[in-house]
XYZ file of C-alpha atoms in Angstrom:
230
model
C -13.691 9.999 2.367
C -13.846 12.538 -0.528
C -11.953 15.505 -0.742
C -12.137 19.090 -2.607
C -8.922 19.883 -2.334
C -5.829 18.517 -0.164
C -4.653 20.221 3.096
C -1.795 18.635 4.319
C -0.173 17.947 0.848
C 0.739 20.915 -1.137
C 1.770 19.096 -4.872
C 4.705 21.206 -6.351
C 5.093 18.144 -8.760
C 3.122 15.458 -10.791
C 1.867 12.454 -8.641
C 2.557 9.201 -9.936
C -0.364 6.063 -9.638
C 2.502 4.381 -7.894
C 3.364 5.360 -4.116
C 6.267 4.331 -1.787
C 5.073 5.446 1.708
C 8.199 5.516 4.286
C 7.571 6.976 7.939
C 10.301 9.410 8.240
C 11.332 12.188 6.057
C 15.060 12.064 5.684
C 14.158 8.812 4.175
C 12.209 9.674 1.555
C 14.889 12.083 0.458
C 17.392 9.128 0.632
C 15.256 6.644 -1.552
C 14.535 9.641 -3.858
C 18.366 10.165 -4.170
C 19.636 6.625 -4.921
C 16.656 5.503 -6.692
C 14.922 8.188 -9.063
C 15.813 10.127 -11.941
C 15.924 13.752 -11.734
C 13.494 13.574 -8.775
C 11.269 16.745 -8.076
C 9.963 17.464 -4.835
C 6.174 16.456 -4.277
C 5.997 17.741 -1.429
C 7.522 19.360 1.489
C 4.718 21.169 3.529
C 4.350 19.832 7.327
C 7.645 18.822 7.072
C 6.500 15.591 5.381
C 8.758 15.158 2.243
C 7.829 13.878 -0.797
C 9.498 13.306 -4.425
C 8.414 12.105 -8.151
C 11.028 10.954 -10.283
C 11.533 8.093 -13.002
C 11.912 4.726 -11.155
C 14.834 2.280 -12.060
C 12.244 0.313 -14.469
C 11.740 3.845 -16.527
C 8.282 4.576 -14.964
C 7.268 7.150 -12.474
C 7.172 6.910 -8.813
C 6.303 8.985 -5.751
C 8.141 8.207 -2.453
C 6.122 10.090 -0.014
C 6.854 10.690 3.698
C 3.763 9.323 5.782
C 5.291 10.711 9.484
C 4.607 8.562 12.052
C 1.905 6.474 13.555
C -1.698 5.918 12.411
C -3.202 9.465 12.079
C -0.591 10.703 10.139
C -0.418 7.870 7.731
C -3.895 7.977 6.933
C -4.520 11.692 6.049
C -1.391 11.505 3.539
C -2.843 8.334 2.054
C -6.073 9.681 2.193
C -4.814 12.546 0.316
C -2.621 10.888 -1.824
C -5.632 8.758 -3.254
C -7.606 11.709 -3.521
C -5.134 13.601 -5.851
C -4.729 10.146 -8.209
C -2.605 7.560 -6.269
C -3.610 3.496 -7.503
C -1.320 1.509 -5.468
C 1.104 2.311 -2.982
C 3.390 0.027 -0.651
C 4.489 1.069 2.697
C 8.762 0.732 3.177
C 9.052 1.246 6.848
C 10.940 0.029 9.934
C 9.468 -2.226 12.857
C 10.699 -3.987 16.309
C 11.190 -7.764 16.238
C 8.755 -9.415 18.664
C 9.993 -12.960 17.498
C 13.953 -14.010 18.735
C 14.547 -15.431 15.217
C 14.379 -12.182 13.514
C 17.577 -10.360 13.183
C 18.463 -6.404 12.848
C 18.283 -5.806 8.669
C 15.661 -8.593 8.174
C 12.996 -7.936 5.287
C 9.418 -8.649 6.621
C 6.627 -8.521 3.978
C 2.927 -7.954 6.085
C 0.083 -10.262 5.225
C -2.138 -8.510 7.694
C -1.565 -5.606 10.436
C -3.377 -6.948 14.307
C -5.115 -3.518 14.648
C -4.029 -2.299 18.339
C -4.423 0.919 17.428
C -7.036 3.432 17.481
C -6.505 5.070 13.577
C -7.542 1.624 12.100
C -10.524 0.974 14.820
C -11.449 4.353 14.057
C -11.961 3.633 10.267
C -14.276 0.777 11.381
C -11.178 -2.225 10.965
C -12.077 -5.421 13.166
C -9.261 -6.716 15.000
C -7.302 -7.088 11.876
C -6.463 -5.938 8.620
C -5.384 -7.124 5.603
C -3.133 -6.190 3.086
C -3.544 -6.105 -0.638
C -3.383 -9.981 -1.164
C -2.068 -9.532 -5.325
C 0.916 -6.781 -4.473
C 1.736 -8.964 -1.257
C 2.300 -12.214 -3.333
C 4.284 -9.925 -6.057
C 6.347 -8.624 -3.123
C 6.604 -12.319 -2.039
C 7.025 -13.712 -5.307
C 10.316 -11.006 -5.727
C 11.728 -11.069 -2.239
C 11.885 -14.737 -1.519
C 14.125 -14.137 1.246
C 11.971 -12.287 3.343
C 9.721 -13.460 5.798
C 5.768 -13.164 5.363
C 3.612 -13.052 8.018
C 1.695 -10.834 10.451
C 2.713 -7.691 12.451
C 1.090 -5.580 15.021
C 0.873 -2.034 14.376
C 0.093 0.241 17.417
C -0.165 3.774 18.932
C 2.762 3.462 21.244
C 6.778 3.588 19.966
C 7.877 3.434 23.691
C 5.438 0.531 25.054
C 7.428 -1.320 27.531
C 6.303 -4.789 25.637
C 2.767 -4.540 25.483
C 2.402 -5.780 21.973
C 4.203 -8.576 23.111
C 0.158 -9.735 24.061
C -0.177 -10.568 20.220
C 1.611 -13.773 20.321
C 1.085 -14.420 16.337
C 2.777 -10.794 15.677
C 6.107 -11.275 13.897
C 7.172 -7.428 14.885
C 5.308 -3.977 15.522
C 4.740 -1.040 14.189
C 2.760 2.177 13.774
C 1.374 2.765 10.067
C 0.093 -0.436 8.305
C -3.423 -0.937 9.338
C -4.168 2.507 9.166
C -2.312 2.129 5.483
C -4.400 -0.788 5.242
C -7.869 0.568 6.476
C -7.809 3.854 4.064
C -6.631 1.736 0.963
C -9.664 -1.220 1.660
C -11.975 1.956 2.009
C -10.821 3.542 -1.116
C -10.474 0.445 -3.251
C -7.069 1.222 -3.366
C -4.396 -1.822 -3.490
C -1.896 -1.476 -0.311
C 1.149 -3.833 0.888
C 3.489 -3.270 3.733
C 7.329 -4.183 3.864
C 9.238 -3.510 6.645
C 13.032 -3.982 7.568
C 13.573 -5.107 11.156
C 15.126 -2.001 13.197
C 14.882 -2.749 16.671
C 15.279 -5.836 18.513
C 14.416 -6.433 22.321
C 16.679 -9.091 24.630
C 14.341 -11.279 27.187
C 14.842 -8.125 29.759
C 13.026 -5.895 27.227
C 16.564 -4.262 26.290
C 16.366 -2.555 22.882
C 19.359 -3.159 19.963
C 19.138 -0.353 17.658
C 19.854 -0.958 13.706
C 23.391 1.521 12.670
C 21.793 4.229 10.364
C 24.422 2.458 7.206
C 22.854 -0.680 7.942
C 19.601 1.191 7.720
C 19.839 2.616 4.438
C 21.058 -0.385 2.465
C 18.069 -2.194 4.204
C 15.330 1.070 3.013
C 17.074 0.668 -0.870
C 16.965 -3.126 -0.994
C 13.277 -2.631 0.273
C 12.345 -0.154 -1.887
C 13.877 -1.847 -4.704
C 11.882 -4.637 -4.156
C 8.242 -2.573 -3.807
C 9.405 -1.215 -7.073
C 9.391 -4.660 -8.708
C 5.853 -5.977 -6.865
C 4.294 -2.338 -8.429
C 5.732 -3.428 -11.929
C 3.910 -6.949 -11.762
């Protein structure tokens, strides 16, 4: 997909090659805060947040608010790649579908199961996979986390339907959208997550403490910093 010009990003700074892509906003902002020098603000149209700064390893970065689900994703990647991106990992959040998984858990996605309709849309089969190099560099750097495959779908409120992909580690809304653009664009893209929500046998939800949170988004991002040095 080319483009003349983007529409959804409005660039008030430089762009680095190198992407972070977390869902929500406020998150961005929080990564940009603890992890970049003297960030500048990318971007802050549509609400969707974005900042360039020097990374801890002395290079630039762009952490760059994706919103959530599929559609959303895609058009800022999309964009992203248009205005000069070259590799860009996805820091986000997912729901444990697996009992062994534990709220703050690091998950590093080998490939997304493609339940929902962005990915389909941009001609994925039933699966996707990541960026095999900056997966094994994430892998390589994080040896604690687990590696494996997720499910990302359309629904945040589903009631346990993903629970149908019975190889899916956890769910979530972005990657194989991520995944589907950056294949299509030639564009390498990996996928960590930290484990946010988990779900008792009655489909009862336990909800990650925003502290908790954070130190799991820096320790993520910390380690997609290291994979996009490699």
């Amino acid at each position: 997909m080319s483009h003349s010009a983007p529409i959804h990003l409005h660039p008030t700074a430089p762009l680095s090659e190198r992407v972070l892509l977390p869902g929500d906003p406020g998150r961005a902002l929080a990564l940009a805060q603890s992890l970049l020098r003297q960030p500048l603000m990318f971007n802050h149209h549509r609400g969707l947040w974005g900042y360039t700064g020097a990374a801890p390893d002395g290079e630039p970065l762009t952490i760059q608010a994706t919103g959530m689900g599929g559609p959303s994703a895609a058009i800022v990647l999309s964009e992203l790649i248009a205005l000069g991106a070259r590799r860009a990992i996805r820091v986000g959040t997912c729901g444990a579908l697996v009992d062994d998984l534990e709220l703050g858990e690091m998950l590093i996605a080998r490939e997304a199961i493609c339940a929902d309709g962005t990915s389909r849309a941009l001609g994925a089969g039933e699966r996707m996979e990541a960026d095999r190099a900056l997966t094994d560099a994430l892998a390589h750097g994080t040896p604690s986390a687990r590696v494996g495959t997720i499910v990302s779908v359309d629904l945040f409120y589903d009631d346990g339907r993903s629970k149908e992909h019975r190889d899916a580690l956890a769910g979530e809304m972005e990657a194989a959208a991520l995944f589907a653009v950056g294949a299509d664009a030639g564009v390498p893209v990996a996928c960590v997550l930290t484990v946010s929500d988990t779900f008792d046998a009655q489909g009862g939800r336990r909800r990650i403490d925003d502290e908790t949170l954070l130190e799991s988004a820096e320790a993520m991002a910390r380690a997609a910093i290291a994979a996009l040095a490699v």
